[in-house]
Amino acid sequence: MSQEKVKQKELFLSVVPKSYLLGIINNKKYLRDELKEMLEFISHKKIINPKRSLNNVSHQILIKLFIEYEILTLEETKDLYLQFRDNKNPIFYLYKLQDEIKEDLKSLKTKLNDLFKTVQLDKEHNFIQTEKEFEPKKRDLLYKYEEFTLINIKLLEKNTILEVSFEYLERIDYLSKNYIPKSVYDLKSGFFWFDKNNQLLIIKCQNTAINEAIISLLGNFFKTKYWKFSLRKEIVDEIFDRKEMIKNSLIASQNTDPNLFNSMVIKDIEFEKKAQNPQFKFLFEYERRSSSYRMDIEGFTNKVKVVIAEYGKISLVGKSLKINLYRKWLINLLIEILEIHENFIKNNDISIYIKSSDFIERTALYEKIKNNEARTKLYELIEKIVVLKENPTVRNINFFFPMNIGYNFSEFVIPYPNLRCSNDDCNATLLCPNKGCESYKFEIKKDIRKRRYYLKCSKCKAKITEDHNLECIDNHKVNFKLDESIDYILHPSLKIEINQIFKELNLAYEIDNNVELFYIRENKLYRKEELNKFIYKWDELPIFQEIPKIEELTDTNKKAQARRITEVLEKCNKRKGECRNCHLKDKKEEICLLWIFASYSNGQAHPHTGTEFGDFEFPQSFTTGLENIIGIAKSYGKKPTENQNPQKIFDVDFGLLTFKSNDNLLEQFFQLCMEGTVRFIMVVSGKEIDTGLKNALFEIARWKQKKFLIITPKELIPIFSYYFANLVNQ
Ligand SMILES: [Zn+2]
Ligand SMILES: [Zn+2]
Ligand SMILES: [Zn+2]
């Protein structure tokens, strides 16, 4: 037999349990002397009792015996290899599919077979569609994992379980002589079970990257979301006997004593008993990361060592574990866990429930919050929103939300400055530190490098980037802390994402986006219901009620008006009292918004003088009473370039204002909302405003109880059309 074949046999046999190999030899019924001679030859030792010696030889010697005396053919050893290779110390990753799969497993069997023929792993270890003639070796770059192939699909348990076995190659890099980097591919195998009745997917495979590739491919294939079980202490303790715990990996819980060890591992068969001792009380400060048990599993004579990791993985330790037996055990275990999940909901243990799967970790929201501490905050936020919803009379709840966390939520919160005097009951606003400035209006800016916010005086533009001594308007000197000077309104997009999480996790909660507001103020989360109407449509304004709508205009007209918007001025050059004469008299191309609104309101619009943030104002009489509307104007600005995401409206490219980038509109709007005398605000914009920014403005308006309407290019078109046709020459 060639050296290669010998090595092959040796590797094949290495996965076969010793007891199984002994069984084969016993079945061969060798004569006593024959066996004695064989053993003496292999072990170079004198053998007295061959039967007993055989039972005591090492696995290694036994394999030598098989090879030397060709007890099995190469084919037979290969069969054993395929039978046993996945049985040694198997590690399982446990997933739940969200939606029921209607299709029966027989047809799924065929479809999955076809599916895996048309995909291959890419550089990032994701499955991608491939051409039929896929030739990985032609690439220059060798991927970490190659040639993923299904080798067998079986229906089990009266066609309720599908077992899919696969192989793939894993690259191993090494340095050869003279430090030349080289690599070889190692054959790996695994399988997964799909339990249709319980929507469970159990993957046995060592590489987490492969697990994730499989589950995401199947999630797409089944068109369902999925999550991985998180085997938290609260769940594990309900199922496993703590007295059988032999090893415990602990990690210090967040936000506790900084003097604790970060993590530690305790090995002791009597862990549970000893941990009761008061001197180990500090152990309660730790969370469990993984724990090992000795378990009785039906069908096994001895206890099996089982390792449970919070991460969602269960490992069994042993060489000859029988697949069928532990499959039943695992599935029953998962069903039990699902029942425990249900109970968490029933008992309102929302905090534990949302942590008992990695569902939230798989959401786009979690993905967008880059910082781990902030991600942990997300769980707490959801939990506290539930508490506030459960207790409608409770106005607020403690919610520590420092600036570094707020910064990491910046896509989902609207930060606003809250600089208050801490002197006794003063609570007055603090003033700009710049001598002589006296402004108490600040803008929040982002320091991208330091990943934090800072404040900027709206008037003198002085920056406050660190703690300061500031004065309040009553001249108290206060030790101002930057970290405590910013509060937040939850952006509607965050409410939408959280609603999605409630829905997907079958939690019977829903934030009513049109009624409920949440904000974080001085480390407390507030919930507020706002039933009054604050948001108006442009044609609810009496001055616009009668004019033709955009649908009634001709295409030529719409295009002409769209072009006119590009000429709108933000503030008329001659606003100081003279504006009414500016239009079409000096420069034909200049269109003054103030003039247009003045015409519509019979000359009642005039430049706004009350605050520095409004551009003009005019009165409107509603059925509910007279309102003085303060307008903020944003001009068309420059024609947007291709990479500024131009918005085409009737052949004209418009710029786009977003929550992130909005020419200071958000800031201006916020400041105007803070004015007690302002009741009704209108934003007129020569640029498009995206939903994210619109929703932020709506939320601020509702939060400060300001009536509000937005006019964007699509609304300006009918307004301009009517103006230029009917009002311009009056
Ligand atoms: Zn004060
Ligand atoms: Zn200032
Ligand atoms: Zn003007």
XYZ file of C-alpha atoms and ligand atoms in Angstrom:
733
model
C 0.000 0.000 0.000
C 1.342 3.415 -0.932
C 2.411 5.877 1.747
C -0.423 8.159 0.724
C -3.029 5.452 1.176
C -1.580 4.583 4.580
C -1.844 8.204 5.658
C -5.361 8.385 4.272
C -6.442 5.326 6.238
C -4.820 6.715 9.345
C -6.720 10.001 9.044
C -9.971 8.199 8.282
C -9.611 5.957 11.313
C -8.590 8.774 13.644
C -12.203 9.962 13.908
C -13.595 6.499 14.652
C -14.069 5.904 18.386
C -11.846 3.325 19.998
C -14.793 1.305 21.267
C -16.090 0.985 17.733
C -12.714 -0.221 16.421
C -12.498 -2.777 19.241
C -15.938 -4.044 18.291
C -14.759 -4.660 14.737
C -11.744 -6.660 15.943
C -13.900 -8.714 18.275
C -16.234 -9.534 15.416
C -13.307 -10.822 13.352
C -12.884 -13.596 15.959
C -9.085 -13.861 15.733
C -7.516 -16.847 17.439
C -5.773 -16.107 20.728
C -2.281 -16.722 19.364
C -2.971 -14.826 16.201
C -4.085 -11.779 18.180
C -1.099 -12.146 20.529
C 1.329 -12.088 17.619
C -0.366 -9.086 16.022
C -0.269 -7.086 19.237
C 3.342 -7.994 19.996
C 4.384 -6.939 16.533
C 2.635 -3.589 16.750
C 3.539 -2.694 20.336
C 7.026 -4.273 20.473
C 6.098 -5.749 23.840
C 5.579 -9.174 25.271
C 1.860 -9.870 25.529
C 0.528 -12.358 28.072
C -3.204 -11.795 27.939
C -4.048 -10.564 24.399
C -7.771 -9.987 25.169
C -6.977 -7.708 28.076
C -4.087 -5.978 26.305
C -6.302 -5.244 23.336
C -8.768 -3.381 25.541
C -5.949 -1.352 27.051
C -4.059 -0.289 23.932
C -4.155 3.341 22.895
C -6.244 4.623 20.015
C -3.004 5.220 18.136
C -1.807 1.610 18.452
C -5.223 0.344 17.483
C -5.110 2.360 14.261
C -1.655 0.951 13.495
C -3.054 -2.523 13.967
C -5.867 -1.823 11.511
C -3.436 -0.542 8.909
C -0.718 -3.145 9.333
C -3.093 -6.119 9.155
C -5.476 -4.507 6.657
C -8.424 -5.304 8.860
C -10.616 -3.029 6.738
C -10.369 -1.954 3.101
C -9.765 1.675 2.196
C -13.405 1.963 1.115
C -14.610 0.608 4.443
C -12.448 3.022 6.441
C -13.751 5.893 4.338
C -17.328 4.899 5.149
C -16.465 4.914 8.839
C -14.851 8.314 8.450
C -17.983 9.791 6.890
C -20.089 8.184 9.572
C -18.067 9.458 12.516
C -16.287 12.667 11.520
C -19.035 14.934 12.812
C -19.523 13.084 16.070
C -16.464 14.176 17.981
C -16.955 17.142 20.326
C -19.721 18.596 18.184
C -20.543 22.296 18.471
C -24.048 23.436 17.611
C -25.316 26.873 16.739
C -28.993 27.307 17.368
C -31.331 29.418 15.291
C -35.030 30.051 15.082
C -36.777 31.038 11.871
C -39.366 33.722 12.416
C -42.015 32.626 9.927
C -43.594 29.276 9.353
C -42.318 27.428 6.289
C -45.297 26.096 4.371
C -43.494 23.884 1.897
C -43.184 20.165 2.636
C -39.736 18.790 3.264
C -39.705 16.457 0.279
C -39.886 19.289 -2.186
C -37.586 21.402 -0.018
C -35.037 18.636 -0.250
C -34.862 19.027 -4.016
C -34.913 22.802 -3.855
C -32.126 23.035 -1.304
C -30.047 20.672 -3.364
C -30.475 22.973 -6.356
C -29.918 26.080 -4.275
C -26.500 25.032 -3.035
C -25.441 24.098 -6.567
C -25.877 27.684 -7.684
C -24.054 29.458 -4.867
C -20.484 29.775 -3.706
C -18.791 31.554 -0.847
C -17.232 34.890 -1.699
C -14.317 36.761 -0.191
C -16.419 37.965 2.758
C -17.706 34.417 3.345
C -21.190 35.177 2.035
C -22.988 32.959 -0.417
C -23.364 34.523 -3.838
C -24.984 33.258 -7.013
C -22.512 31.720 -9.433
C -22.344 30.602 -13.011
C -22.601 26.898 -13.672
C -18.933 26.481 -14.512
C -17.473 27.827 -11.346
C -13.715 27.517 -11.289
C -12.351 28.864 -8.059
C -8.771 27.949 -8.806
C -8.590 30.483 -11.608
C -8.721 33.372 -9.185
C -5.485 34.983 -8.086
C -6.761 35.455 -4.601
C -7.409 32.372 -2.556
C -10.443 32.699 -0.342
C -10.499 31.563 3.238
C -13.281 29.099 2.472
C -13.680 27.350 -0.852
C -15.831 24.795 -2.608
C -18.740 24.555 -0.250
C -20.693 21.489 -1.411
C -23.623 19.505 -0.136
C -22.802 15.858 0.176
C -26.034 14.440 1.473
C -29.623 15.430 2.232
C -31.752 13.086 4.298
C -35.305 13.159 5.568
C -35.606 12.023 9.165
C -38.268 11.472 11.815
C -41.224 10.810 9.523
C -40.231 13.599 7.163
C -40.270 16.321 9.808
C -36.538 16.925 9.877
C -34.149 17.559 7.066
C -30.503 16.693 7.624
C -28.143 18.399 5.219
C -24.446 17.482 5.318
C -21.787 19.550 3.656
C -18.083 19.873 3.087
C -15.867 22.823 2.387
C -12.205 23.714 2.326
C -10.581 26.023 4.815
C -7.321 27.742 3.970
C -4.487 27.387 6.441
C -1.577 29.777 6.036
C 1.915 28.998 7.164
C 5.503 30.059 6.676
C 7.703 27.645 4.781
C 11.487 27.580 4.679
C 13.091 30.994 4.174
C 9.924 32.600 5.513
C 7.982 32.091 2.310
C 4.248 32.361 3.033
C 2.265 29.412 1.791
C -1.135 27.944 2.292
C -2.964 24.647 2.064
C -6.633 23.774 2.139
C -7.996 21.575 4.884
C -11.203 19.603 4.333
C -13.948 20.494 6.817
C -17.395 19.107 7.250
C -20.622 19.815 9.041
C -24.335 19.492 8.747
C -27.522 21.234 9.673
C -30.924 20.097 10.773
C -34.036 21.893 9.783
C -36.935 21.049 12.068
C -39.984 22.185 10.133
C -42.543 21.827 12.921
C -40.647 24.011 15.329
C -38.981 26.296 12.745
C -35.604 25.446 14.206
C -32.312 25.382 12.441
C -29.392 23.711 14.164
C -26.025 24.000 12.489
C -23.115 21.795 13.416
C -20.030 23.472 12.092
C -16.934 24.913 13.703
C -16.576 28.111 11.712
C -18.970 30.844 12.769
C -18.488 32.546 9.397
C -19.873 29.452 7.670
C -22.787 29.283 10.119
C -23.710 32.866 9.415
C -23.395 32.302 5.666
C -25.728 29.309 5.843
C -28.364 30.949 8.014
C -28.413 34.120 5.955
C -28.706 32.141 2.710
C -31.559 30.096 4.177
C -33.219 33.205 5.628
C -33.295 34.681 2.126
C -34.372 31.410 0.588
C -37.257 30.967 3.031
C -37.940 34.723 2.963
C -38.008 34.954 6.715
C -36.155 36.699 9.475
C -34.340 34.577 11.990
C -32.440 34.872 15.202
C -29.947 32.944 17.223
C -30.792 31.754 20.702
C -29.011 33.625 23.449
C -28.510 31.160 26.252
C -28.627 33.545 29.144
C -28.270 32.576 32.757
C -31.983 33.116 33.424
C -32.850 30.495 30.830
C -30.031 28.058 31.438
C -30.737 27.949 35.167
C -34.310 26.915 34.497
C -33.217 23.965 32.427
C -29.924 22.735 33.782
C -29.234 21.572 37.272
C -26.869 24.070 38.854
C -25.553 21.302 41.081
C -24.112 19.644 37.998
C -22.219 22.764 36.988
C -18.524 21.994 36.777
C -17.127 25.090 35.120
C -18.272 28.660 34.988
C -16.956 31.559 32.902
C -17.929 34.874 34.378
C -17.763 38.415 33.143
C -18.193 41.569 35.216
C -21.575 43.132 34.520
C -21.693 46.539 32.875
C -21.723 49.724 34.904
C -20.838 48.002 38.126
C -17.850 48.213 40.369
C -14.710 49.051 38.351
C -12.696 47.108 40.934
C -14.097 43.808 39.734
C -12.095 41.490 37.523
C -13.082 41.757 33.890
C -13.647 38.058 33.564
C -12.760 34.820 35.280
C -13.199 31.088 34.985
C -14.059 28.919 37.957
C -13.664 25.154 37.754
C -15.111 23.204 40.611
C -17.425 20.224 40.722
C -18.990 21.709 43.831
C -19.288 25.209 42.440
C -22.941 25.595 43.305
C -22.476 24.487 46.895
C -19.364 26.539 47.551
C -20.763 29.649 45.893
C -23.380 29.812 48.676
C -20.628 30.767 51.102
C -20.936 34.468 52.053
C -17.275 35.052 51.246
C -18.130 34.532 47.554
C -20.995 37.008 47.600
C -19.116 39.158 45.093
C -19.822 36.516 42.445
C -23.315 37.971 42.096
C -21.728 41.018 40.489
C -20.773 38.887 37.512
C -22.709 37.710 34.526
C -22.264 34.242 33.162
C -20.691 33.866 29.765
C -20.671 30.104 29.591
C -21.047 27.128 31.872
C -20.364 23.403 31.697
C -22.487 20.607 33.080
C -22.463 16.870 33.339
C -25.742 15.799 31.847
C -27.811 12.681 31.643
C -28.889 12.410 28.049
C -31.317 9.671 27.134
C -29.532 6.841 25.353
C -26.119 7.508 26.875
C -24.862 5.293 29.666
C -22.490 7.882 31.085
C -23.046 11.518 31.800
C -22.148 13.765 28.891
C -20.255 16.992 29.388
C -22.206 19.866 27.871
C -20.915 23.414 27.449
C -23.512 26.154 27.149
C -22.320 29.516 25.874
C -24.503 32.603 26.179
C -23.451 33.389 22.628
C -25.935 30.775 21.399
C -23.836 27.705 21.083
C -23.928 24.304 22.726
C -20.962 21.956 22.647
C -20.909 18.338 23.663
C -17.663 16.788 24.767
C -17.043 13.192 23.792
C -15.709 11.008 21.025
C -18.532 8.651 20.257
C -21.664 10.681 20.641
C -24.535 9.245 18.694
C -26.005 11.884 16.422
C -29.621 10.666 16.528
C -29.705 10.672 20.284
C -28.415 14.159 20.811
C -30.543 15.576 18.005
C -33.669 14.632 19.941
C -32.184 16.026 23.113
C -31.224 19.318 21.452
C -34.593 19.854 19.810
C -36.414 19.167 23.057
C -34.094 21.576 24.784
C -34.844 24.326 22.274
C -38.581 23.738 22.544
C -38.241 24.085 26.284
C -36.329 27.343 25.815
C -39.032 28.686 23.521
C -41.604 27.963 26.212
C -39.479 29.846 28.708
C -39.359 32.769 26.245
C -43.151 32.755 26.141
C -43.254 32.884 29.901
C -40.974 35.899 29.951
C -43.581 37.747 27.908
C -46.435 36.505 30.061
C -44.651 37.591 33.219
C -43.592 40.891 31.691
C -39.897 40.098 31.984
C -39.288 42.164 28.872
C -35.703 42.877 29.779
C -34.777 39.199 29.792
C -37.013 38.380 26.885
C -35.406 40.824 24.475
C -31.992 39.567 25.483
C -32.842 35.908 25.043
C -32.241 35.985 21.313
C -29.842 37.932 19.160
C -32.747 39.370 17.191
C -31.973 42.988 18.085
C -28.348 42.482 17.110
C -29.546 41.599 13.634
C -31.571 44.773 13.123
C -30.449 47.667 10.956
C -30.809 49.875 14.010
C -28.232 47.901 15.984
C -25.962 47.841 12.957
C -26.082 51.629 12.657
C -25.184 52.223 16.297
C -21.500 51.486 16.132
C -20.505 51.597 19.753
C -20.969 48.624 22.085
C -21.907 50.628 25.133
C -24.536 52.471 23.097
C -25.804 49.164 21.741
C -26.313 47.937 25.287
C -28.227 51.170 25.928
C -30.608 50.267 23.147
C -31.831 47.266 25.141
C -32.375 49.457 28.171
C -34.191 52.059 26.089
C -36.642 49.480 24.740
C -37.166 48.143 28.227
C -37.849 51.604 29.673
C -40.211 52.558 26.864
C -42.194 49.452 27.766
C -42.244 50.458 31.433
C -43.529 53.935 30.543
C -46.168 52.503 28.240
C -47.250 50.023 30.877
C -47.610 52.820 33.424
C -49.207 55.738 31.584
C -49.394 57.884 34.693
C -45.636 57.748 35.193
C -44.131 60.731 33.424
C -40.495 59.731 33.426
C -38.033 57.080 34.428
C -34.316 57.215 35.196
C -32.294 56.668 32.081
C -28.615 57.460 32.213
C -27.733 58.750 28.771
C -24.355 60.512 28.741
C -23.077 62.421 25.743
C -20.851 59.673 24.341
C -23.907 57.427 24.118
C -26.003 60.230 22.641
C -23.354 60.796 20.000
C -23.524 57.168 18.928
C -27.292 57.478 18.594
C -26.970 60.642 16.524
C -28.890 59.269 13.560
C -31.814 58.486 15.849
C -32.051 61.346 18.313
C -32.457 65.094 18.012
C -30.016 66.626 20.482
C -30.719 70.029 21.946
C -28.798 72.215 24.362
C -30.101 72.510 27.881
C -27.866 74.839 29.850
C -29.467 75.480 33.199
C -28.189 77.164 36.310
C -27.687 74.592 39.049
C -27.835 77.191 41.800
C -30.622 76.231 44.226
C -33.955 76.899 42.545
C -32.590 79.277 39.935
C -32.767 77.073 36.844
C -32.175 80.116 34.609
C -30.341 79.747 31.308
C -26.578 80.066 31.164
C -24.822 82.680 29.098
C -22.081 82.462 26.512
C -18.638 82.540 28.204
C -17.433 85.149 25.736
C -17.276 88.492 27.562
C -19.805 90.946 26.219
C -21.673 88.384 24.114
C -24.462 87.647 26.622
C -26.166 85.238 24.242
C -27.906 82.220 25.731
C -28.477 80.468 22.431
C -26.225 77.599 21.517
C -25.979 75.190 18.651
C -24.872 71.604 18.963
C -21.987 70.594 16.747
C -20.275 67.301 16.170
C -16.608 66.721 16.821
C -16.173 63.794 14.472
C -12.601 63.110 15.498
C -13.358 62.895 19.203
C -16.778 61.353 18.551
C -18.611 63.785 20.776
C -20.720 66.901 20.653
C -19.713 70.411 21.540
C -21.605 73.685 21.782
C -21.266 76.800 19.716
C -22.676 80.188 20.642
C -25.268 81.123 18.010
C -24.268 84.765 18.195
C -20.499 85.102 18.602
C -19.720 81.554 17.378
C -17.512 80.840 20.409
C -17.012 77.094 20.911
C -17.539 75.350 24.212
C -15.657 72.099 23.962
C -15.013 71.414 27.623
C -16.312 72.121 31.096
C -16.368 75.792 31.988
C -17.363 78.284 34.613
C -20.444 79.990 33.223
C -22.813 82.612 34.496
C -26.565 82.430 34.423
C -28.708 85.430 33.534
C -29.099 86.052 37.266
C -25.303 86.242 37.607
C -24.820 82.984 39.499
C -21.463 81.417 38.743
C -21.931 77.805 37.821
C -19.545 74.960 37.183
C -20.947 73.925 33.818
C -20.514 70.332 32.624
C -20.625 69.842 28.868
C -21.678 66.228 29.300
C -24.824 67.279 31.152
C -25.800 70.120 28.849
C -27.428 68.131 26.055
C -30.858 66.522 26.013
C -32.502 64.496 23.285
C -35.804 63.962 21.545
C -36.179 60.497 20.050
C -36.311 60.864 16.296
C -39.468 59.332 14.745
C -37.220 56.955 12.793
C -36.123 55.458 16.114
C -39.752 54.997 17.146
C -40.387 53.228 13.847
C -37.396 50.918 14.352
C -38.471 50.125 17.898
C -42.013 49.387 16.722
C -40.531 46.995 14.203
C -38.663 45.239 17.011
C -41.854 45.014 19.098
C -43.631 43.484 16.146
C -40.949 40.999 15.160
C -40.479 39.862 18.732
C -44.237 39.391 19.173
C -44.368 41.981 21.910
C -47.816 43.493 22.208
C -46.624 47.087 22.244
C -46.732 49.799 19.682
C -45.629 53.390 19.857
C -48.305 55.588 18.342
C -46.126 57.825 16.239
C -48.815 60.468 15.896
C -49.482 60.726 19.593
C -46.501 59.587 21.647
C -43.289 61.528 22.026
C -40.228 60.442 23.927
C -37.406 62.620 25.090
C -34.425 62.288 27.368
C -33.872 65.163 29.698
C -31.274 65.298 32.437
C -30.871 61.510 32.368
C -34.555 60.762 32.560
C -36.654 59.288 29.782
C -39.988 61.055 29.342
C -43.082 59.883 27.533
C -45.582 62.465 26.421
C -48.897 62.123 24.635
C -49.816 64.903 22.285
C -53.302 64.609 20.838
C -53.721 68.144 19.500
C -53.261 68.958 15.867
C -49.962 70.655 15.165
C -49.086 69.643 11.648
C -50.806 71.486 8.817
C -50.790 71.034 5.076
C -49.912 74.029 2.931
C -53.385 74.287 1.378
C -55.001 74.467 4.794
C -53.757 78.051 4.930
C -56.719 80.301 4.050
C -54.632 82.248 1.513
C -53.951 79.086 -0.505
C -57.289 77.365 -0.178
C -58.744 78.625 -3.411
C -55.799 78.342 -5.774
C -55.534 75.564 -8.415
C -53.689 72.430 -7.320
C -50.585 71.127 -9.056
C -52.597 68.437 -10.871
C -54.624 71.129 -12.585
C -51.604 72.861 -14.128
C -50.202 72.247 -17.600
C -46.806 70.615 -17.952
C -45.330 73.743 -19.492
C -46.570 75.796 -16.594
C -45.235 73.350 -14.000
C -41.815 73.353 -15.652
C -41.780 77.148 -15.817
C -42.647 77.469 -12.122
C -40.073 74.827 -11.170
C -37.437 76.919 -12.939
C -38.622 80.023 -11.085
C -37.996 78.341 -7.744
C -34.299 78.257 -8.590
C -34.354 82.049 -8.429
C -35.971 82.457 -5.019
C -33.985 84.552 -2.601
C -33.537 83.504 0.990
C -33.673 87.049 2.264
C -34.436 89.987 0.065
C -31.500 92.338 -0.313
C -33.761 95.199 0.489
C -35.695 93.716 3.318
C -35.229 96.753 5.518
C -38.587 98.315 4.909
C -38.240 98.589 1.173
C -38.943 95.074 0.128
C -42.394 95.603 -1.251
C -40.953 97.440 -4.198
C -38.212 95.055 -5.049
C -40.027 92.568 -7.167
C -39.580 92.821 -10.935
C -38.638 96.434 -10.638
C -34.909 96.283 -10.036
C -33.836 92.862 -11.126
C -36.317 90.785 -13.005
C -34.752 87.455 -12.069
C -34.995 87.995 -8.328
C -38.038 86.489 -6.754
C -38.715 87.661 -3.247
C -40.720 85.242 -1.108
C -41.762 87.999 1.212
C -43.244 89.878 -1.696
C -45.162 86.806 -2.816
C -46.591 86.185 0.633
C -47.368 89.876 0.981
C -49.398 89.735 -2.211
C -51.267 86.642 -1.101
C -52.065 88.186 2.274
C -53.144 91.553 0.942
C -49.960 93.241 1.991
C -49.941 91.926 5.531
C -46.664 89.996 5.325
C -43.608 91.813 6.565
C -40.091 90.939 7.633
C -40.012 89.179 10.959
C -38.276 91.254 13.578
C -39.071 89.528 16.866
C -36.231 87.022 16.768
C -33.164 86.464 14.696
C -34.428 83.132 13.404
C -37.620 83.926 11.493
C -37.478 85.557 8.072
C -40.984 86.941 7.675
C -44.411 86.802 9.230
C -48.057 87.210 8.268
C -51.411 86.712 9.977
C -53.910 84.032 9.000
C -57.401 83.599 10.263
C -58.375 79.986 10.954
C -61.708 78.721 12.242
C -59.852 78.138 15.512
C -58.674 81.738 15.675
C -56.114 84.167 14.355
C -52.541 82.927 13.994
C -49.408 84.902 13.336
C -47.315 82.661 11.117
C -43.541 82.983 11.291
C -41.813 81.871 8.113
C -38.325 80.467 7.698
C -37.119 80.653 4.110
C -34.490 78.411 2.550
C -33.444 79.333 -0.952
C -32.803 77.022 -3.874
C -29.092 77.733 -3.484
C -26.685 76.310 -6.006
C -27.657 73.701 -8.560
C -26.847 70.352 -6.939
C -24.035 68.326 -8.452
C -24.483 64.716 -9.489
C -23.123 63.356 -6.200
C -25.295 65.663 -4.112
C -28.239 63.434 -4.897
C -30.253 65.890 -7.067
C -34.044 65.549 -6.906
C -35.635 65.985 -10.303
C -38.961 67.828 -10.281
C -40.413 68.818 -13.664
C -37.002 68.732 -15.313
C -35.314 70.876 -12.674
C -32.684 69.445 -10.315
C -33.308 70.396 -6.711
C -30.985 70.040 -3.759
C -31.973 67.882 -0.798
C -32.046 68.852 2.854
C -31.639 65.914 5.221
C -31.528 65.315 8.950
C -27.754 65.181 8.723
C -27.191 68.048 6.331
C -29.762 70.829 6.231
C -28.171 74.283 5.894
C -28.831 74.869 9.590
C -32.601 74.615 9.084
C -32.988 72.211 12.014
C -31.106 74.585 14.273
C -33.063 77.641 13.151
C -36.322 75.801 13.526
C -35.436 74.553 16.975
C -34.502 78.035 18.159
C -37.745 79.440 16.821
C -39.675 76.696 18.619
C -38.009 77.722 21.869
C -39.562 81.189 21.600
C -42.570 81.361 23.881
C -44.319 83.958 21.727
C -44.123 81.894 18.550
C -47.189 79.723 17.987
C -47.187 78.882 14.298
C -44.165 78.231 12.090
C -43.910 77.750 8.363
C -40.822 76.500 6.547
C -40.592 77.471 2.884
C -37.835 75.650 1.093
C -36.449 75.890 -2.425
C -34.860 72.502 -1.793
C -36.504 69.169 -1.254
C -36.736 68.015 2.359
C -36.377 64.302 3.006
C -38.587 62.298 5.359
C -35.915 62.055 8.038
C -35.667 65.825 8.349
C -39.410 66.410 7.949
C -40.122 63.947 10.733
C -37.526 65.563 12.970
C -39.142 68.981 12.412
C -42.615 67.554 13.056
C -41.402 65.952 16.265
C -39.808 69.151 17.559
C -42.970 71.107 16.684
C -45.177 68.646 18.545
C -42.766 68.529 21.446
C -42.898 72.331 21.808
C -46.575 72.430 20.803
C -46.061 74.688 17.813
C -48.326 74.603 14.818
C -46.279 73.889 11.789
C -46.318 73.473 8.051
C -43.741 72.826 5.378
C -43.741 74.167 1.841
C -41.299 72.504 -0.547
C -40.864 72.884 -4.338
C -43.903 70.747 -5.175
C -46.105 73.113 -3.161
C -44.328 76.225 -4.417
C -45.252 75.352 -8.002
C -49.025 76.006 -7.645
C -48.310 78.948 -5.312
C -46.017 80.562 -7.895
C -48.308 79.699 -10.755
C -51.257 81.488 -9.221
C -49.114 84.386 -8.089
C -47.562 85.051 -11.490
C -50.871 84.609 -13.294
C -53.144 86.567 -10.995
C -51.391 88.595 -8.341
C -48.117 89.846 -9.736
C -49.423 92.968 -11.392
C -52.065 93.950 -8.912
Zn -28.771 81.072 38.334
Zn -21.399 84.205 22.342
Zn -38.011 91.669 -1.508
